[in-house]
XYZ file of C-alpha atoms in Angstrom:
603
model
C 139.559 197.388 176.495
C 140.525 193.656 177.702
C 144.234 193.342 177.622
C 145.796 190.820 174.742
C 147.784 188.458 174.545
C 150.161 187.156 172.146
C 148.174 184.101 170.876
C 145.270 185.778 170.904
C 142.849 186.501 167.418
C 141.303 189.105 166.333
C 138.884 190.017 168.891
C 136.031 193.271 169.148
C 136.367 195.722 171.621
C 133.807 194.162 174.412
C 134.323 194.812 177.470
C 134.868 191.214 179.604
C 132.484 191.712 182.585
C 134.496 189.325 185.549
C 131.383 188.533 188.054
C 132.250 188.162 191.350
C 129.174 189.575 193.505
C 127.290 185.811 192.076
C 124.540 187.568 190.869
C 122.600 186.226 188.480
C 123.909 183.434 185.481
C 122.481 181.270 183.526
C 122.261 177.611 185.005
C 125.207 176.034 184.360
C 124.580 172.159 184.301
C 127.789 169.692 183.912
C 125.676 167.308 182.678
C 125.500 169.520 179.360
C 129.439 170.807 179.584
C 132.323 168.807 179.145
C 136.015 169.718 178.810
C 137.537 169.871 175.304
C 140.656 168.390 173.735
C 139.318 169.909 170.175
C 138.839 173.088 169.104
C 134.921 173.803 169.547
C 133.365 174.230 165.965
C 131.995 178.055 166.906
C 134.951 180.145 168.715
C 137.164 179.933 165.323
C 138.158 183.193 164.526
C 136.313 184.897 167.903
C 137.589 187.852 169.477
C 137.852 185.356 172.921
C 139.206 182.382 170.957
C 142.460 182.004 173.294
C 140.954 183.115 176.349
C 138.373 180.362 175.898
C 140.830 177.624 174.939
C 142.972 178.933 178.009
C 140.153 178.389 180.365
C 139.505 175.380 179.315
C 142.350 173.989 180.080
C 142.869 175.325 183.019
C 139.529 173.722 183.811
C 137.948 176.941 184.909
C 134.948 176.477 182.151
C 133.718 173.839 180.193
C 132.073 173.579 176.490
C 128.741 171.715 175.844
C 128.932 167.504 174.448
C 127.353 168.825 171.000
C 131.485 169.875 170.330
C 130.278 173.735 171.310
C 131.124 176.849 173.603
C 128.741 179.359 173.288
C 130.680 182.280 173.818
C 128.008 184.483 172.937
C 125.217 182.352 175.609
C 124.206 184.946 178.694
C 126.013 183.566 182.053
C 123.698 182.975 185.217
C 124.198 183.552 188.594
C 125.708 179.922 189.098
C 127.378 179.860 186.563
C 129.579 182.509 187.472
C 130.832 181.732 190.853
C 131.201 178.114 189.379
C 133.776 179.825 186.800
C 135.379 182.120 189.983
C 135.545 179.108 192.728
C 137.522 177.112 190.121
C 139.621 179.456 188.788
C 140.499 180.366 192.743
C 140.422 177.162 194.497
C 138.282 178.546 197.186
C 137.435 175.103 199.473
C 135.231 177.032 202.815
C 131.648 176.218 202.439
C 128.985 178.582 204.606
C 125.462 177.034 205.643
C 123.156 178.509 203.028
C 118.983 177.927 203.200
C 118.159 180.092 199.980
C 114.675 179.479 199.434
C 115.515 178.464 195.415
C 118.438 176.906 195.913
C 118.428 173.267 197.052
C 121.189 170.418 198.411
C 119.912 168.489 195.151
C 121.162 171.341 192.543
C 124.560 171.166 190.963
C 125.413 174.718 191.867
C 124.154 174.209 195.668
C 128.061 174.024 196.747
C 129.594 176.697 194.785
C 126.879 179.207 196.104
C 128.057 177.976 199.689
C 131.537 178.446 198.583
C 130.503 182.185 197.725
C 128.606 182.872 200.560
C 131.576 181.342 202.963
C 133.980 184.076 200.821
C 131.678 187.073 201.280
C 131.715 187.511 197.561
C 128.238 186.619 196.756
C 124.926 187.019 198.797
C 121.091 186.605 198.483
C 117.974 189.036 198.090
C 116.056 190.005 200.845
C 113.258 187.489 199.936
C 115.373 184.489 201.203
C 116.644 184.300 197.187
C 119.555 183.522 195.479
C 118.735 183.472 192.063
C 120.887 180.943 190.942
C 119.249 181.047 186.702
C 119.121 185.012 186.782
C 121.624 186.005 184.035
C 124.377 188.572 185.653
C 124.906 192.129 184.264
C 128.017 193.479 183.606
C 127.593 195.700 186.850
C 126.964 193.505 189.002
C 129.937 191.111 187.656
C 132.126 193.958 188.239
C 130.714 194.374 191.789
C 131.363 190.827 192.942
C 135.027 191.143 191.020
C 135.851 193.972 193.596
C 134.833 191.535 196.902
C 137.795 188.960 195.644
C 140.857 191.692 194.450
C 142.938 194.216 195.958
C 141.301 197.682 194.837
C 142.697 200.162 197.443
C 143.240 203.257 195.829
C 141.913 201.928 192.088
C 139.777 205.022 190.940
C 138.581 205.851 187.214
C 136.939 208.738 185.588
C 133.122 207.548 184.383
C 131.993 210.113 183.016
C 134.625 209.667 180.088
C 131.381 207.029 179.217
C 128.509 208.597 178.012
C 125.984 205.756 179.442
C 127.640 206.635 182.912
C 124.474 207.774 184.459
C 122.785 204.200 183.739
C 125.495 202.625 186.501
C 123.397 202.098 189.667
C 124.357 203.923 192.386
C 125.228 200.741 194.397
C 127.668 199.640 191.363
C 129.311 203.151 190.742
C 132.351 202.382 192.903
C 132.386 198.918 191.978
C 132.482 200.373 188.388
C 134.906 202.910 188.653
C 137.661 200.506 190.534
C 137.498 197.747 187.804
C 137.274 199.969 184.994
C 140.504 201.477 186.309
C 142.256 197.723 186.871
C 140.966 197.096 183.293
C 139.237 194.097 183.970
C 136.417 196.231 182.438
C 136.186 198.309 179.396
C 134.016 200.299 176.750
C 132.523 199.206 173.228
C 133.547 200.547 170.290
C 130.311 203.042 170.508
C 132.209 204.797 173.953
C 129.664 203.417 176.449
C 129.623 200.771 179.332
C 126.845 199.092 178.889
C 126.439 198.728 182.497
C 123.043 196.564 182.274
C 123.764 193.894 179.142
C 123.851 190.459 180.462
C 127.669 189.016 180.519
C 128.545 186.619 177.591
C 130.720 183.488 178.620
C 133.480 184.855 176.317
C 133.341 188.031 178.428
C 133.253 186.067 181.501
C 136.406 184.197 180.783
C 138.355 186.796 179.557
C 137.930 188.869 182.714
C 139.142 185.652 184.326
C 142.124 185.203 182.828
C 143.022 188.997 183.240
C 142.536 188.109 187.127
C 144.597 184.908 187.185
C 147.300 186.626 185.347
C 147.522 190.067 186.704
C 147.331 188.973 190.444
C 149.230 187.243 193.144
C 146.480 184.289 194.142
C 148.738 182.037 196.837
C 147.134 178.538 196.472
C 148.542 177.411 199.999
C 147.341 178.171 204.077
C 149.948 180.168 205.487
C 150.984 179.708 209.202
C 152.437 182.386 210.702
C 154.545 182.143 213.979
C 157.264 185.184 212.648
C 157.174 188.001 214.893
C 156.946 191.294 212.590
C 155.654 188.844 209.309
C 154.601 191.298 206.640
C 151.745 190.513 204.130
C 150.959 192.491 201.053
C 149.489 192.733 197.618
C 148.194 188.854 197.824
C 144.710 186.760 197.276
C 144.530 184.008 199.738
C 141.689 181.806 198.739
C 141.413 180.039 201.787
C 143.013 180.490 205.283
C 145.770 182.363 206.863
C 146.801 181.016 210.277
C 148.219 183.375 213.062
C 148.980 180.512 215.677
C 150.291 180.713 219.016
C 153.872 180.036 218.113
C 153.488 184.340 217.600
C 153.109 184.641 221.380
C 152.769 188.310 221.886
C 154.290 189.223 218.425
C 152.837 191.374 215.739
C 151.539 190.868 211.712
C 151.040 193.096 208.926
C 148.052 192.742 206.377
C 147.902 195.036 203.511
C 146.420 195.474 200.452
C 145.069 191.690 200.615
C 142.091 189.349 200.095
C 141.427 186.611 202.563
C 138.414 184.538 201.140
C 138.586 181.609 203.368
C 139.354 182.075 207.304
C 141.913 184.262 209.141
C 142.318 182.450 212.414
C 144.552 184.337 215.405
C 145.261 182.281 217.913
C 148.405 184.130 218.948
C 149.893 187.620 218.698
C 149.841 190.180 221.622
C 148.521 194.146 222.138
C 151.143 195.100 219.622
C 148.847 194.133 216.843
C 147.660 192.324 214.050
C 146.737 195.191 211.765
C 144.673 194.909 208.492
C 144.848 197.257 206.506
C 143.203 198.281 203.088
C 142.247 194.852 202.633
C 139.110 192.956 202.897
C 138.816 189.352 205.140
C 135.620 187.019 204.614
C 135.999 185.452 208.186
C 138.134 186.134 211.295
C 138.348 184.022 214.048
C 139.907 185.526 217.141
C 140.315 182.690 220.058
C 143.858 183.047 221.690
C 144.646 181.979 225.367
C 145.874 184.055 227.914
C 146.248 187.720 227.390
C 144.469 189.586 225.138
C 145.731 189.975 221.187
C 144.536 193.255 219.212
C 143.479 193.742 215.980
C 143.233 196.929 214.146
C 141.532 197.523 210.947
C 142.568 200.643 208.590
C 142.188 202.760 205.834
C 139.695 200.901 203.381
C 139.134 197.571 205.456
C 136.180 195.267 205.435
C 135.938 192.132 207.883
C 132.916 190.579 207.033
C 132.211 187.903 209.542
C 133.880 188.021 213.006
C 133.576 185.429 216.064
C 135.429 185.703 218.882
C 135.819 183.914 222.358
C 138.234 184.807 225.530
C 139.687 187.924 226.045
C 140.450 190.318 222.757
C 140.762 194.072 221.569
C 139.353 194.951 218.189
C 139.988 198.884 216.822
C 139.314 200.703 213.797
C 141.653 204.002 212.885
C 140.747 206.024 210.161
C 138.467 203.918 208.538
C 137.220 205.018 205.505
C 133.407 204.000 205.813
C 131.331 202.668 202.862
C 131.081 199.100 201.583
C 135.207 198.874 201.078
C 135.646 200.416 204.528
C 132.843 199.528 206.360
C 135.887 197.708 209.403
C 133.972 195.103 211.191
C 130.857 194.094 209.897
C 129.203 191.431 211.472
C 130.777 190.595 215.258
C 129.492 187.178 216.832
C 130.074 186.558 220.631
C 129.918 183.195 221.898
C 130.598 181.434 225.382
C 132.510 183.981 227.797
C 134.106 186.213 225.018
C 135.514 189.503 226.615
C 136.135 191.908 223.679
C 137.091 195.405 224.027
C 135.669 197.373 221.338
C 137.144 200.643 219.938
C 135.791 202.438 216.708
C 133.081 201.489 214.134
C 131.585 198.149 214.015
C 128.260 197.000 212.403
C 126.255 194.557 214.058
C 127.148 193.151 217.263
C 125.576 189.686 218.326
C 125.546 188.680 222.052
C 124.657 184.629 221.966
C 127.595 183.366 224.790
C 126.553 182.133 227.942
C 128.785 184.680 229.962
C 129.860 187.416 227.246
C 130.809 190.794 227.951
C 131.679 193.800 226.486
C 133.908 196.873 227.402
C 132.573 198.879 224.547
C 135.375 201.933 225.115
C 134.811 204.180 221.903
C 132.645 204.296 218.566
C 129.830 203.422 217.519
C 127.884 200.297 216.636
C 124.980 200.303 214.610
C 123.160 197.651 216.114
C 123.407 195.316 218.853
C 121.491 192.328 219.360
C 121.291 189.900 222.497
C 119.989 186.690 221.635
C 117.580 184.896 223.555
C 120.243 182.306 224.704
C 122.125 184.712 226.232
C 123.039 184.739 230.039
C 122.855 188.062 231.323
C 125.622 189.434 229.485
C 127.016 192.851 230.283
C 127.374 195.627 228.413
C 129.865 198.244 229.847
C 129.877 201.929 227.667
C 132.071 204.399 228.555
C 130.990 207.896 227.883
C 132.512 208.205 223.945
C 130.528 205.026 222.824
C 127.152 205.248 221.245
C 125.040 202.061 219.931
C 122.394 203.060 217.493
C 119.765 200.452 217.645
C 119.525 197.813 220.637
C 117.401 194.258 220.803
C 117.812 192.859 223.565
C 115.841 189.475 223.818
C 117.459 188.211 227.170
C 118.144 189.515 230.512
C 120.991 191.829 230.115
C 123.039 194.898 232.139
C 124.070 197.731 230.356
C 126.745 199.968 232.578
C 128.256 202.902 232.003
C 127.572 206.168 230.492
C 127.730 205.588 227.289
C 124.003 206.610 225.200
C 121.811 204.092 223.145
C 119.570 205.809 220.865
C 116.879 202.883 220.343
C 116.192 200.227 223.203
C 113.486 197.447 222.029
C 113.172 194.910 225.346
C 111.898 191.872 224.393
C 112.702 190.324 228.161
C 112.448 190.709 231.765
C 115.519 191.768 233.607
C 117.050 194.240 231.517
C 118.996 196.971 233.532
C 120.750 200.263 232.427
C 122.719 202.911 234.460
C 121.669 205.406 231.401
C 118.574 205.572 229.827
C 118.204 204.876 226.101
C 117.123 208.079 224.379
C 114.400 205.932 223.527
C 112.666 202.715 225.024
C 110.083 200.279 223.299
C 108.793 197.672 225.456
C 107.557 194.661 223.220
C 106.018 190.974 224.051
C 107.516 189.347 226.926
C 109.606 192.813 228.042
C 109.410 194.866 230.974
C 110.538 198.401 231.534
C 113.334 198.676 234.142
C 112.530 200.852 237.283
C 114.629 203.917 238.180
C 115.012 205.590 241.149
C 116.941 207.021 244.447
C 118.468 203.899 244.483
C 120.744 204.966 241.663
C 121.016 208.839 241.720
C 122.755 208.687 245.354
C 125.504 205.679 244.411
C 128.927 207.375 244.620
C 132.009 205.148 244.433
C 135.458 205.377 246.169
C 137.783 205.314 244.210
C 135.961 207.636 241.535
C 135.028 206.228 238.041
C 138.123 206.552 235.512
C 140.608 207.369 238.391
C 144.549 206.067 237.608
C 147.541 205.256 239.137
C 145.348 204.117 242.330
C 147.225 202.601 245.036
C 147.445 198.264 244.791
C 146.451 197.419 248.276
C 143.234 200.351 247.593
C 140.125 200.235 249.612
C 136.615 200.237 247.751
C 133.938 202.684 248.985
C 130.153 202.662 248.520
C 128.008 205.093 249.551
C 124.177 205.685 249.021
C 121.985 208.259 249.457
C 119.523 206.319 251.430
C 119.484 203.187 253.716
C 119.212 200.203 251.841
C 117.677 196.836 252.687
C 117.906 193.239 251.313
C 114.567 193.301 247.819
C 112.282 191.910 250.740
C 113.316 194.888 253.190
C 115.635 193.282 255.500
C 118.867 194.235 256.893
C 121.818 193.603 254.512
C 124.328 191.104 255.519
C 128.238 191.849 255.154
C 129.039 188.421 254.229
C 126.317 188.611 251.141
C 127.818 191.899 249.871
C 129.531 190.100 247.115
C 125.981 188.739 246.385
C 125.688 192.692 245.201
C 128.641 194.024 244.062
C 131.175 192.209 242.100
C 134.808 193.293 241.783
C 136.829 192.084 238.541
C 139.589 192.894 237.005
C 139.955 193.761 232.925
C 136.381 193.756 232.211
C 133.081 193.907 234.040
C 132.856 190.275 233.158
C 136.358 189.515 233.776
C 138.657 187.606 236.614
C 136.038 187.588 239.948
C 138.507 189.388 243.103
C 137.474 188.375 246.151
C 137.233 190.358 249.278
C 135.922 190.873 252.567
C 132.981 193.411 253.510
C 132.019 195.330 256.137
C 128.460 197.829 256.190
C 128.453 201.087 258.422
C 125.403 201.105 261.185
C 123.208 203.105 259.046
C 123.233 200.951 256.150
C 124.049 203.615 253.959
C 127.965 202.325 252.942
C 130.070 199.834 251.994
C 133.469 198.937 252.871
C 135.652 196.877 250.356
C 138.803 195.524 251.094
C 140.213 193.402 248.297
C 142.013 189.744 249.606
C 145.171 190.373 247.991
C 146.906 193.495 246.756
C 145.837 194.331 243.058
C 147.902 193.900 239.965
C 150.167 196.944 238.723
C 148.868 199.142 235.530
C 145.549 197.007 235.544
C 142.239 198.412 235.175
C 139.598 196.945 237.813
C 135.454 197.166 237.683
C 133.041 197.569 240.322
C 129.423 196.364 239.312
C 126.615 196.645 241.487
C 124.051 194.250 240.380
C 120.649 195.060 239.533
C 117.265 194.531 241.509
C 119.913 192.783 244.735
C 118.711 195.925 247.082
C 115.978 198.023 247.865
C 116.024 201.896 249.303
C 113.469 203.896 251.919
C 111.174 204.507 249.049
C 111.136 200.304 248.265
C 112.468 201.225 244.636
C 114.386 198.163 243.784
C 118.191 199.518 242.544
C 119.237 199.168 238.688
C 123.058 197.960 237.715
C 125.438 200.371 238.069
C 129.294 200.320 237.014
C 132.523 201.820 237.461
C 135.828 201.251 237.028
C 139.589 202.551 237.980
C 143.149 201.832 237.178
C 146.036 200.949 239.249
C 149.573 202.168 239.526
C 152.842 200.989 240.601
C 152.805 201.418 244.333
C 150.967 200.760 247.316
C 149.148 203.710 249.816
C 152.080 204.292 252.464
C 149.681 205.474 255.309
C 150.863 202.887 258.571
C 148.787 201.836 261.460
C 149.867 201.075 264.728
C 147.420 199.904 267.782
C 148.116 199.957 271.612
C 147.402 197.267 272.171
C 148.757 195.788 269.727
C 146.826 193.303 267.347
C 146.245 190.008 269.206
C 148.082 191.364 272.741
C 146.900 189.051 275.528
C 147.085 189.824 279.170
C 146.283 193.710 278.769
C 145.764 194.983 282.280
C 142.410 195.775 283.506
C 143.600 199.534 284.639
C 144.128 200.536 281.015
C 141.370 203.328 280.263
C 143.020 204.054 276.492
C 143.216 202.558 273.536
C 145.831 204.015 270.915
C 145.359 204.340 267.339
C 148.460 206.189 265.362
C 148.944 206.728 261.809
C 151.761 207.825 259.861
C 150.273 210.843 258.035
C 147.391 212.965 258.670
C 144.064 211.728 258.026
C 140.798 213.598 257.236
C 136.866 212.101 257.468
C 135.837 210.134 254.055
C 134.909 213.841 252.211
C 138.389 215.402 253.391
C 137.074 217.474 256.751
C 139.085 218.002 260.241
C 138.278 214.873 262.648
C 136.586 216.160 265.670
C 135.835 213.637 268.856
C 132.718 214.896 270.195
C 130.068 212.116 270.737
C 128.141 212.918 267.309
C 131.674 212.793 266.112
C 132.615 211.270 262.951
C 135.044 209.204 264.319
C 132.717 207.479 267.117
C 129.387 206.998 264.666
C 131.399 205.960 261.431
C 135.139 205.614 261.358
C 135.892 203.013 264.564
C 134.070 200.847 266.378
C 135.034 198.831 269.801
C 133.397 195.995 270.467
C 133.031 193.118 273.321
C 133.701 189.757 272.297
């Protein structure tokens, strides 16, 4: 049963149905409703008689010009998130092209205000339905996208229509039944599938507007260690920069409108058991985090710069599904740890250092410029369309691959490849299998001032066969630090006679505790067999120190006026040195040291 209230008449045990999902009302035209000052001449002595005059005047409904409510009329679609946007203030309005719905219509921007608060969404026809009356079960679904239900749990079966709640309503069902927004008839059933009555509809209103904590202002949060729990926010919450590298707390809320971090640092912005409409993630300088737990929905998610987003313990399902729907535009960098839905590539230089998880699908869009995809070996992607030239790194595995463009590279094949209009399959070979890097993929605590090794299995050549070119090398192989799209390092290059290795010596030391990638760009070398090489990745971490091995020359470096009788020239290090795999030096002349390790040269 409804809760009372102390003006209330007598009223029959209906269960209010609150819809939130914006499903299907009756159309709801203001040039037929007005407010009332009078009492209406047909809710005397109704069961909803208060709730209606209380609505009324809070202007969340209006009655009809002929002096009448209609408590008993069937709501529509429309007319229901009309009713919900005004009793919450919701202001956020989403571009919305459903194919019934248009600018013209009275209800056109409360559907967009839906939309924009992920409460309400269209059919897979491209329809909203705006004049489709709304069933109690589908009211009680939408209710659940706009109030705190963690934990809210009630026993169905106690109903003995129970097994006429759809299966995509149950939950929806069982957590509003259990808030008592929702109740039984007098004849013990739900009634899961009767069309909601405006009395019903405004009753289940007021029971929200009473029983919870809807904050009608935009919070801005600079407070290290701010807390926020148990609230509605209708519109935006704003983490600014004044946070720095401070933390926030988000439980147990509803954000319907935008939450916008621009500041906080790696010590988090958690969100947990609560559900956000839109999150905006665009802070400056180092990267912020943000961890979603427990039963956490984030609808809508764009991000740009350099950010971390994590799931822990999600719990899956509609009310845990974590991140939903991630956009990246212009040069995001975005970590990504745990379970995220669909992942869209559109920036002009995105990347992604996809560490852990699983997304279901990702999608690069056609505007793309060759983003990269970097997958350690715990990641997994699902489904992959990738509709722009694109390198995927790592060892990470992609079930599905559909390659709807030229210039798509992988350093591990999809479990599955389709090739469609405009794609081409990318070429494996030697080139790849005989790539080992110095230092080794995942290594830590390498020295700062490290060399970079790269050795292949085969000579390699320039894509038209001739000889490579030191001073091109970074044409090939890209050294950054964070991310395989991140900061560009710069360094010099040298290539052994053979053309079978690469020397890397970075320009200045490298940062302490930072994690560095080496890419090797696709299709920028060829090997003996002419097999064109495919993108390959790897990445280590520094420590805190530098190598300590010393070098000392005789001659020195840049000694003039050496004289012509010296037949030696010294070379002494300050620990013991092996060849590049570890073995004893020898000085023979097929030696190591004279074909590899040092070369004299005339000037």
């Amino acid at each position: 049963m409804m809760r009372s209230y102390a003006k209330q008449k007598t009223r029959a045990v209906i269960v209010a149905g609150l819809m939130l999902v914006g499903v299907f009302l009756l159309a709801f035209t203001p040039t037929t409703e007005v407010h009332a000052e009078v009492a209406f001449s047909d809710i005397d002595g109704h069961w909803a008689e208060y709730q209606i005059e209380n609505a009324v005047s809070k202007g969340i409904v209006k009655g009809y010009k002929n002096g009448t409510f209609g408590p008993n009329k069937k709501v529509s679609r429309a007319e229901f998130v009309c009713m919900l946007n005004r009793a919450l203030g919701n202001l956020g309005e989403a571009q919305i092209s459903f194919s019934d719905v248009d600018k013209a219509d009275w209800y056109y921007a409360d559907i967009a205000k839906a939309v924009n608060s992920a409460y309400a969404t269209g059919f897979e026809d491209g329809t909203f339905l705006p004049n489709k009356t709304i069933s109690r079960q589908e009211a009680a679904f939408m209710v659940t996208m706009i109030v705190p239900t963690e934990g809210e749990s009630s026993n169905l079966k106690l109903f003995s229509d129970y097994t006429s709640i759809s299966d995509w309503a149950y939950k929806a069902m069982s957590k509003i039944v259990s808030k008592e927004y929702l109740s039984g008839y007098k004849d013990g059933k739900l009634h899961p599938l009767d069309a909601l009555t405006r009395a019903q509809a405004v009753t289940m209103i007021n029971d929200i507007m009473n029983e919870e904590n809807i904050v009608d202002t935009e919070p801005v949060i600079d407070d290290n260690n701010t807390k926020l729990s148990g609230k509605i926010y209708p519109n935006n919450v704003n983490i600014v920069k004044g946070l720095e590298e401070g933390s926030v707390s988000i439980t147990d809320c509803v954000i319907l409108g935008t939450l916008s971090v621009k500041g906080g640092g790696t010590s988090t912005i958690s969100v947990t058991d609560s559900r956000v409409a839109n999150l905006s993630v665009a802070k400056a300088g180092s990267p912020v985090r943000i961890l979603a737990k427990g039963e956490t929905s984030i609808e809508n998610t764009t991000g740009t710069k350099e950010f971390i987003l994590q799931t822990s313990n999600i719990d899956g399902g509609i009310y845990g599904a974590g991140f939903e729907n991630l956009t990246l535009t212009s040069a995001a960098e975005p970590t990504l740890r745990g379970t995220f839905g669909n992942v869209f590539l559109n920036g002009s230089g995105a990347s992604v250092n996809f560490e852990s998880g699983d997304i279901e699908k990702l999608t690069v869009g056609p505007e793309a410029k060759t983003p990269e995809v970097t997958m350690d070996d715990d990641a997994d992607i699902e489904v992959a369309v990738v509709n722009a030239a694109a390198n995927f790194f790592g060892e990470g595995q992609i079930a599905k691959m559909y390659i709807n463009a030229k210039g798509v590279a992988y350093e591990t094949k999809p479990r599955s490849v389709i090739v469609g209009t405009g794609g081409d399959l990318p070429e494996t070979g030697a080139a790849d299998s005989g790539v080992t890097i110095s230092p080794e993929k995942g290594d830590t605590d390498v020295y700062t001032n490290t060399g970079i090794t790269i050795t292949f299995s085969s000579k390699m050549t320039n894509p038209k066969g001739k000889a490579l070119s030191a001073s091109k090398v970074d044409d090939i192989v890209t050294l950054t630090e964070g991310s395989a799209g991140g900061t560009v390092i710069e360094f010099t290059a040298t290539i052994n006679k053979a053309a079978t290795a690469f020397s890397i010596v970075p320009k200045t030391a490298l940062s302490e505790n930072t994690k560095y990638y080496i890419t090797i760009l696709a299709g920028t070398m060829m090997d003996e067999g002419k097999v064109l090489n495919t993108g390959l990745s790897s990445y280590f971490t520094t420590g805190e120190t530098a190598e300590t091995l010393k070098v000392e020359f005789y001659p020195a470096n840049s000694q003039t006026s050496i004289p012509l009788t010296t037949k030696q020239l010294t070379i002494r290090f300050s620990e013991k040195i092996t060849d590049a795999d570890g073995g004893t030096l020898t000085v023979d002349e097929n030696s190591y040291l004279k074909k590899e390790a040092i070369t004299v040269l005339k000037a």
